[in-house]
PDB file of C-alpha atoms and ligand atoms in Angstrom:
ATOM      1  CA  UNK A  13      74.982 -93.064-111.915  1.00 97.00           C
ATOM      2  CA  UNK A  14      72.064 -93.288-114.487  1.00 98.00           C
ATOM      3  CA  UNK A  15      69.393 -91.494-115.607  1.00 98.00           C
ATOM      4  CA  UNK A  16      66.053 -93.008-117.450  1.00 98.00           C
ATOM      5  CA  UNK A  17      64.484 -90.825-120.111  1.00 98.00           C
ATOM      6  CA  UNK A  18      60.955 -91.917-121.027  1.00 98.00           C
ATOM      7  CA  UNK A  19      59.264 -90.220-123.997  1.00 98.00           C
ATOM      8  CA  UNK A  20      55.458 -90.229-124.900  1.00 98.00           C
ATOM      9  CA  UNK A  21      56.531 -90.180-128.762  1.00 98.00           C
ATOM     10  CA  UNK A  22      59.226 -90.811-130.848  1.00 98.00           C
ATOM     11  CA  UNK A  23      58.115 -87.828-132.243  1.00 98.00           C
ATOM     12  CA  UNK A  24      59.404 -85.824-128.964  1.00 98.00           C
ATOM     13  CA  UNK A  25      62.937 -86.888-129.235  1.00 98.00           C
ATOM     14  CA  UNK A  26      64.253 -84.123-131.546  1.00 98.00           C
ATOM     15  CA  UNK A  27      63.423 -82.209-128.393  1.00 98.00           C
ATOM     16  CA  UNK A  28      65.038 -84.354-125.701  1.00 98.00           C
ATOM     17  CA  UNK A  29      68.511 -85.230-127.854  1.00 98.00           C
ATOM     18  CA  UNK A  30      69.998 -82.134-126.016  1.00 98.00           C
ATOM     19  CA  UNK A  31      68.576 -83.834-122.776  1.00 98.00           C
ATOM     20  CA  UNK A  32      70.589 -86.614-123.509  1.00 98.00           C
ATOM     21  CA  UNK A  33      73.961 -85.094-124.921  1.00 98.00           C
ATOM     22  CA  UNK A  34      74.236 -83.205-121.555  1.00 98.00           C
ATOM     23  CA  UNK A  35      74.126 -86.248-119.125  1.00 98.00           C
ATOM     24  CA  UNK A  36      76.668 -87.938-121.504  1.00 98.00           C
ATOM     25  CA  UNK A  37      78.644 -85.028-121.312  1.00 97.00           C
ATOM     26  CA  UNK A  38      79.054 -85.419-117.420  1.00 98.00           C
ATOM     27  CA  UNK A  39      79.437 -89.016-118.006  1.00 97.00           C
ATOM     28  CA  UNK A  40      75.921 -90.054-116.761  1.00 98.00           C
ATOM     29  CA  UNK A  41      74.416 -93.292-117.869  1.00 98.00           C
ATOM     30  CA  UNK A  42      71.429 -92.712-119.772  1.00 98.00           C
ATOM     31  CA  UNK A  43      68.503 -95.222-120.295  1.00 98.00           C
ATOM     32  CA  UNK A  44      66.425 -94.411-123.167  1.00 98.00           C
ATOM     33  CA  UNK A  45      63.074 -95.109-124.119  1.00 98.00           C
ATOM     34  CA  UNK A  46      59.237 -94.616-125.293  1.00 98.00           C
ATOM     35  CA  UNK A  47      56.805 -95.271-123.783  1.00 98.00           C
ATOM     36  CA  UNK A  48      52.848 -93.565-123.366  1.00 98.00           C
ATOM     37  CA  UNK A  49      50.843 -93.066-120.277  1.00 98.00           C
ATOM     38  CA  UNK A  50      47.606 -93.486-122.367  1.00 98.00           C
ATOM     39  CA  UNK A  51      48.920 -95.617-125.636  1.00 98.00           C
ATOM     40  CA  UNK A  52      50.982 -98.077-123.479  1.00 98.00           C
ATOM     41  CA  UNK A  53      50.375 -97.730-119.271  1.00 98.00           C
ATOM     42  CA  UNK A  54      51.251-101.323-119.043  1.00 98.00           C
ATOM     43  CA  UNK A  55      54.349-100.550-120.387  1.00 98.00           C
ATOM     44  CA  UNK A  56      55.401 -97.367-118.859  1.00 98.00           C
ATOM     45  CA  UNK A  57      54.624 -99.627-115.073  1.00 98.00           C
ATOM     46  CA  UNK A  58      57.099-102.223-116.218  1.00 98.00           C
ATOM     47  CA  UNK A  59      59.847-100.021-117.616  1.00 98.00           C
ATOM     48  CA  UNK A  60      59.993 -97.797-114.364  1.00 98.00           C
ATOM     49  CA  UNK A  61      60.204-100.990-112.335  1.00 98.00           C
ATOM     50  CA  UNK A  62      63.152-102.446-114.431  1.00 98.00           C
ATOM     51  CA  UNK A  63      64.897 -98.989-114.291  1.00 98.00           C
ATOM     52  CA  UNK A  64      65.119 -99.274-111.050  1.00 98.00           C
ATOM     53  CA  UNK A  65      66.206-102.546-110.950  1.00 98.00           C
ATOM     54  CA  UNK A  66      68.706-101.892-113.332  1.00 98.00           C
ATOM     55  CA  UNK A  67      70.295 -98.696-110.877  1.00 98.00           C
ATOM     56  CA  UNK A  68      68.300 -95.650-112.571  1.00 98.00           C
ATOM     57  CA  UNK A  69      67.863 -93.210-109.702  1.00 98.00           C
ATOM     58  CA  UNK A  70      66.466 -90.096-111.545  1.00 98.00           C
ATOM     59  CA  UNK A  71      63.574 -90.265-114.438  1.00 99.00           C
ATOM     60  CA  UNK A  72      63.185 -87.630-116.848  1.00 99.00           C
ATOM     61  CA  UNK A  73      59.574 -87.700-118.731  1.00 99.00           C
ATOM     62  CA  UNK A  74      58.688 -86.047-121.743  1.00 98.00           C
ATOM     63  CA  UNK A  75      55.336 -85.800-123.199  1.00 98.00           C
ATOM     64  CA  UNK A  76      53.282 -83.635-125.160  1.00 98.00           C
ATOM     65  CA  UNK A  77      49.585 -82.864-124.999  1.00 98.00           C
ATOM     66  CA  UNK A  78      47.470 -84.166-122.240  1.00 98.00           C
ATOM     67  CA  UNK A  79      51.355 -85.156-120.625  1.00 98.00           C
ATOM     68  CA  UNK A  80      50.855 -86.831-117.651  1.00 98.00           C
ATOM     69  CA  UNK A  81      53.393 -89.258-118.189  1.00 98.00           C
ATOM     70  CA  UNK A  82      55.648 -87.916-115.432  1.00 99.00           C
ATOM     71  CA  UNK A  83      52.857 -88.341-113.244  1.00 98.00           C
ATOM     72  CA  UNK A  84      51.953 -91.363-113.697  1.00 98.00           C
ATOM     73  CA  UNK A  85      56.126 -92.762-113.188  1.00 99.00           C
ATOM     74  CA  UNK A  86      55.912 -90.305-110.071  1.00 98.00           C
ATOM     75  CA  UNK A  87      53.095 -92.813-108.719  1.00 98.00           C
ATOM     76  CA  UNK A  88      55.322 -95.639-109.562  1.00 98.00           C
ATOM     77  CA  UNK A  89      58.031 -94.612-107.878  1.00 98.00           C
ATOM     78  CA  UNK A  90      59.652 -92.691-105.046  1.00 98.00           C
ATOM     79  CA  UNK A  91      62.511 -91.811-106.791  1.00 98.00           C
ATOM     80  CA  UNK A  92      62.988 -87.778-108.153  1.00 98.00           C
ATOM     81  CA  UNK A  93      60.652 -87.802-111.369  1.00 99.00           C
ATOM     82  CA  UNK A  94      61.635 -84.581-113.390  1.00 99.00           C
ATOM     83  CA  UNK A  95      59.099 -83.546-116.410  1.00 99.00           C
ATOM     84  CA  UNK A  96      59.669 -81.535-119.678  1.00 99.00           C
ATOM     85  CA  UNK A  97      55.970 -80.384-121.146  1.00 98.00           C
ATOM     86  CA  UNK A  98      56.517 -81.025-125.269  1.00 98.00           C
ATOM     87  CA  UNK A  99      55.393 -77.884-126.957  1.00 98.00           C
ATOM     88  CA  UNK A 100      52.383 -79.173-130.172  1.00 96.00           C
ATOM     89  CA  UNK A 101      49.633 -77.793-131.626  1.00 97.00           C
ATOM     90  CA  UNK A 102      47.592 -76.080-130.992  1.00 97.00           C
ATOM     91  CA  UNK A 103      48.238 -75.125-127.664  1.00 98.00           C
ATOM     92  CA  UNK A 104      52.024 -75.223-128.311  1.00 97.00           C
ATOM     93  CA  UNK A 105      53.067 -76.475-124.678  1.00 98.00           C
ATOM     94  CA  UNK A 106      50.515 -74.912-122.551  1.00 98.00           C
ATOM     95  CA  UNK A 107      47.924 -77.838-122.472  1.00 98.00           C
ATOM     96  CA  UNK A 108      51.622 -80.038-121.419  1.00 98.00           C
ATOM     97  CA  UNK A 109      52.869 -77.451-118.946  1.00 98.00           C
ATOM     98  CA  UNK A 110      49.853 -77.775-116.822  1.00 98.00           C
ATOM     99  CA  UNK A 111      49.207 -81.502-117.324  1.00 98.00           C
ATOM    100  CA  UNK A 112      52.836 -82.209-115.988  1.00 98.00           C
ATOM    101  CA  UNK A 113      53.047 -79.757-113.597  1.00 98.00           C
ATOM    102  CA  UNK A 114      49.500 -79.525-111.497  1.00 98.00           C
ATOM    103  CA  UNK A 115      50.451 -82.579-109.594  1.00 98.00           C
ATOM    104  CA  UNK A 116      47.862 -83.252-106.618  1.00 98.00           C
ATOM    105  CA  UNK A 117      50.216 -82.961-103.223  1.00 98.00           C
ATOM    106  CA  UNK A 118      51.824 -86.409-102.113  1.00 98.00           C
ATOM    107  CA  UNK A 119      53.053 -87.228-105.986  1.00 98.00           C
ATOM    108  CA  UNK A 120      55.876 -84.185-106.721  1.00 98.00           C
ATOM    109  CA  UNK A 121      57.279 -83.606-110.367  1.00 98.00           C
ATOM    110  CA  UNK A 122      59.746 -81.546-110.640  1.00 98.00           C
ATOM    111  CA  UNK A 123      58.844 -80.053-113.752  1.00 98.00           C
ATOM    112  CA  UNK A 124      60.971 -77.466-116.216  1.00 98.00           C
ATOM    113  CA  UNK A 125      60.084 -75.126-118.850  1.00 98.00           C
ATOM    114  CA  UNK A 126      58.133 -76.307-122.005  1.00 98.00           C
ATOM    115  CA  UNK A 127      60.565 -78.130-123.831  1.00 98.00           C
ATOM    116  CA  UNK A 128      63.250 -77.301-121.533  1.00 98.00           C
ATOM    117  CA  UNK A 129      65.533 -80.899-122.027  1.00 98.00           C
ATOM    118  CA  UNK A 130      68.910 -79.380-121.245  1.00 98.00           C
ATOM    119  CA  UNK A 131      67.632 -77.943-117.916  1.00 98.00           C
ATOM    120  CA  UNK A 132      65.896 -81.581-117.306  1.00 99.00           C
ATOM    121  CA  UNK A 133      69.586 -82.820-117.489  1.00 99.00           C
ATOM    122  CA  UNK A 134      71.334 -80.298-115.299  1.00 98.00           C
ATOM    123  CA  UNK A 135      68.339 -81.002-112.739  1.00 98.00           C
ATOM    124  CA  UNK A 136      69.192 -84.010-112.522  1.00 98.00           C
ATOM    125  CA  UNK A 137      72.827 -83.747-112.541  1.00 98.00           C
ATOM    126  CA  UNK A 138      72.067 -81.597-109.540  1.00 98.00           C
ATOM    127  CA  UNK A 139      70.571 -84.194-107.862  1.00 98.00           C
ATOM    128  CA  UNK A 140      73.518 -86.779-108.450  1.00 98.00           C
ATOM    129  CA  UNK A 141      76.056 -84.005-107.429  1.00 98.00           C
ATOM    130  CA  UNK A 142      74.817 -84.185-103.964  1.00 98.00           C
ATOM    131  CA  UNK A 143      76.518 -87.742-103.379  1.00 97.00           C
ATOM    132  CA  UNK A 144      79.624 -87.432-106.018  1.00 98.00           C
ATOM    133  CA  UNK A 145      82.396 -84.504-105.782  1.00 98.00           C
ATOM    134  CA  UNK A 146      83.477 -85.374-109.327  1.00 98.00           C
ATOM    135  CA  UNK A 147      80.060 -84.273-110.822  1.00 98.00           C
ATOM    136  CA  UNK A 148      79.757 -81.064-108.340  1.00 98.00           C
ATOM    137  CA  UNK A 149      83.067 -80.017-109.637  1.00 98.00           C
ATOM    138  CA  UNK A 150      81.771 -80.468-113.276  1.00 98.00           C
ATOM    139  CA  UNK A 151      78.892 -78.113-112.551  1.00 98.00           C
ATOM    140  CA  UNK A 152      80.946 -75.588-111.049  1.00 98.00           C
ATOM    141  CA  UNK A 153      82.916 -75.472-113.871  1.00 98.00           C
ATOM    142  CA  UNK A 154      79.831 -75.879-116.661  1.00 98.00           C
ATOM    143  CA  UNK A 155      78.874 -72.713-114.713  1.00 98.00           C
ATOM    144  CA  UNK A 156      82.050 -71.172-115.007  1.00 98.00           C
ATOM    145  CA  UNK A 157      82.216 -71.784-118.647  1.00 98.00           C
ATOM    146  CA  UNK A 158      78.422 -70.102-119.071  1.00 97.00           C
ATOM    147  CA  UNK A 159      79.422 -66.977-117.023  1.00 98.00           C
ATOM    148  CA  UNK A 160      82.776 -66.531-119.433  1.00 98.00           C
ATOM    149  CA  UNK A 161      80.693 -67.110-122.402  1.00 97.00           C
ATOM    150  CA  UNK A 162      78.079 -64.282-121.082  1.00 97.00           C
ATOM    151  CA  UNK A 163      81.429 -61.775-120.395  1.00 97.00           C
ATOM    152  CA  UNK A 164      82.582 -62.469-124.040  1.00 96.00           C
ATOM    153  CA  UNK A 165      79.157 -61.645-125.553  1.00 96.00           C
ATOM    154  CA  UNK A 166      78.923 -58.519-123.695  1.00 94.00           C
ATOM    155  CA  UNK A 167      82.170 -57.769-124.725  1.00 95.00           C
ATOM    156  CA  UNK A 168      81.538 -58.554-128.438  1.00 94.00           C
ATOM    157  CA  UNK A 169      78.667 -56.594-128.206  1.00 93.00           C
ATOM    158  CA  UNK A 170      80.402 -53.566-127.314  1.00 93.00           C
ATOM    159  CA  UNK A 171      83.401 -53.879-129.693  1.00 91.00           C
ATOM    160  CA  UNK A 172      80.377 -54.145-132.784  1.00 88.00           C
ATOM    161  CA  UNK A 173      78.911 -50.695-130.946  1.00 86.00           C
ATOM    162  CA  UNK A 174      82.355 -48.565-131.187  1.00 82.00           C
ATOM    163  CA  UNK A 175      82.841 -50.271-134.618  1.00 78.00           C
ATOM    164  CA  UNK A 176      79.320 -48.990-135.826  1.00 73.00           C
ATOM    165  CA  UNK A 177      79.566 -44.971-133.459  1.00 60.00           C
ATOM    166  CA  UNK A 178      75.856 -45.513-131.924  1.00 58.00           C
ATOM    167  CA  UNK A 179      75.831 -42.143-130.144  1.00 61.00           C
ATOM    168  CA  UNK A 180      72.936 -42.114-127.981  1.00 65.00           C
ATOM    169  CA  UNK A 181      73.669 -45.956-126.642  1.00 64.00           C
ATOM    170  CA  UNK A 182      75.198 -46.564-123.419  1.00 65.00           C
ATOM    171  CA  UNK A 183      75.734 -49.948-122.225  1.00 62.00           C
ATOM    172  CA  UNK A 184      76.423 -50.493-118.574  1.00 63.00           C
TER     173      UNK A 184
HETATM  174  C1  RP5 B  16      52.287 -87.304-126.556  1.00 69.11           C
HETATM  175  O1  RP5 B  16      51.570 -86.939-127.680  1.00 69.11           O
HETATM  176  C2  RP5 B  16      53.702 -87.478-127.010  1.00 69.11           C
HETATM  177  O2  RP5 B  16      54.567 -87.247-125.950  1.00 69.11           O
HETATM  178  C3  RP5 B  16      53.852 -86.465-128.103  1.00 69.11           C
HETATM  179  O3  RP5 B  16      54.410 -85.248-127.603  1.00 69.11           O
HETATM  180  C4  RP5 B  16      52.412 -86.228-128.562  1.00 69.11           C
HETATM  181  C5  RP5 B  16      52.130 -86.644-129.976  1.00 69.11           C
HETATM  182  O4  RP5 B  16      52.519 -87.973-130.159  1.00 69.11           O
HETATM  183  P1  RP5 B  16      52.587 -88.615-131.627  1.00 69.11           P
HETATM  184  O5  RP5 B  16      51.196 -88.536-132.179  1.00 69.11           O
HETATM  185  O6  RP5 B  16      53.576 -87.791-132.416  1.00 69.11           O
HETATM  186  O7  RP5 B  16      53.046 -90.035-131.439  1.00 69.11           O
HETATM  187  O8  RP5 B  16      51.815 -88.480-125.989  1.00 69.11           O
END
């Protein structure tokens, strides 16, 4: 199984590292690179055809500004084309989220919150847990994990309450 990240920038990747870590983590393939729709569209055509040459199944784009870099690999290809709108200035993401996600019907992104790279990952592990157990089970228990982590919080939370005698505060 392998994934294909493009990016617009290298300036986006401190953003889409966390992208990244999380397909590892399920033992994904990744296939990174950068390439613009408007700097380099020769080279965005090419790299989508050799990922799928080369067994990528799911692309994750990344792009700032006017982003329509998941659009344009969407046109390239059939495969699922997930997009993460890179928050900049001065719009800080809105200009992105609307350029990735106002896709004209017949070309669908899947596209995730402004700078949303970890949910870009579990999207697409999503997708690759249809056809593999192994990585179902993995999710299951990444959501496991989140829901203990969420019971421990609240729990922390109220030991910090009794510890400080907040009257008037009830927590259900
Ligand atoms: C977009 O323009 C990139 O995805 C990046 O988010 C933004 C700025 O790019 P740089 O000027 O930092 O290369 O194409």
């Amino acid at each position: 199984m392998k994934a294909a990240i493009v990016m617009g920038s290298d300036s986006d990747w401190s953003v889409m590292k966390p992208a990244v870590d999380t397909l590892k983590e399920f033992g994904i393939e990744v296939e990174l690179t950068v390439a613009s729709a408007h700097r380099t569209p020769d080279r965005v055509r090419s790299f989508v055809r050799q990922a799928r040459q080369s067994g990528a199944d799911v692309f994750i784009a990344a792009a700032g500004m006017a982003a329509h870099l998941a659009g344009v690999i969407a046109s390239y290809t059939t495969a699922p084309v997930i997009g993460v709108p890179i928050a900049s200035e001065p719009f800080k993401g809105f200009d992105s989220l609307m350029s990735t996600v106002q896709m004209p019907p017949g070309v669908p992104v899947a596209t995730m919150a402004v700078n949303g790279a970890k949910n870009a990952a579990l999207f697409a592990i999503e997708i690759f847990a249809i056809g593999d157990s192994s990585v179902k089970r993995k999710l299951l228990d990444y959501r496991s994990k989140m829901a203990a982590e969420v019971e421990l919080k609240d729990q922390r939370l109220r030991e910090k309450i009794t510890c400080c005698i907040v009257d008037d505060v009830s927590i259900k």
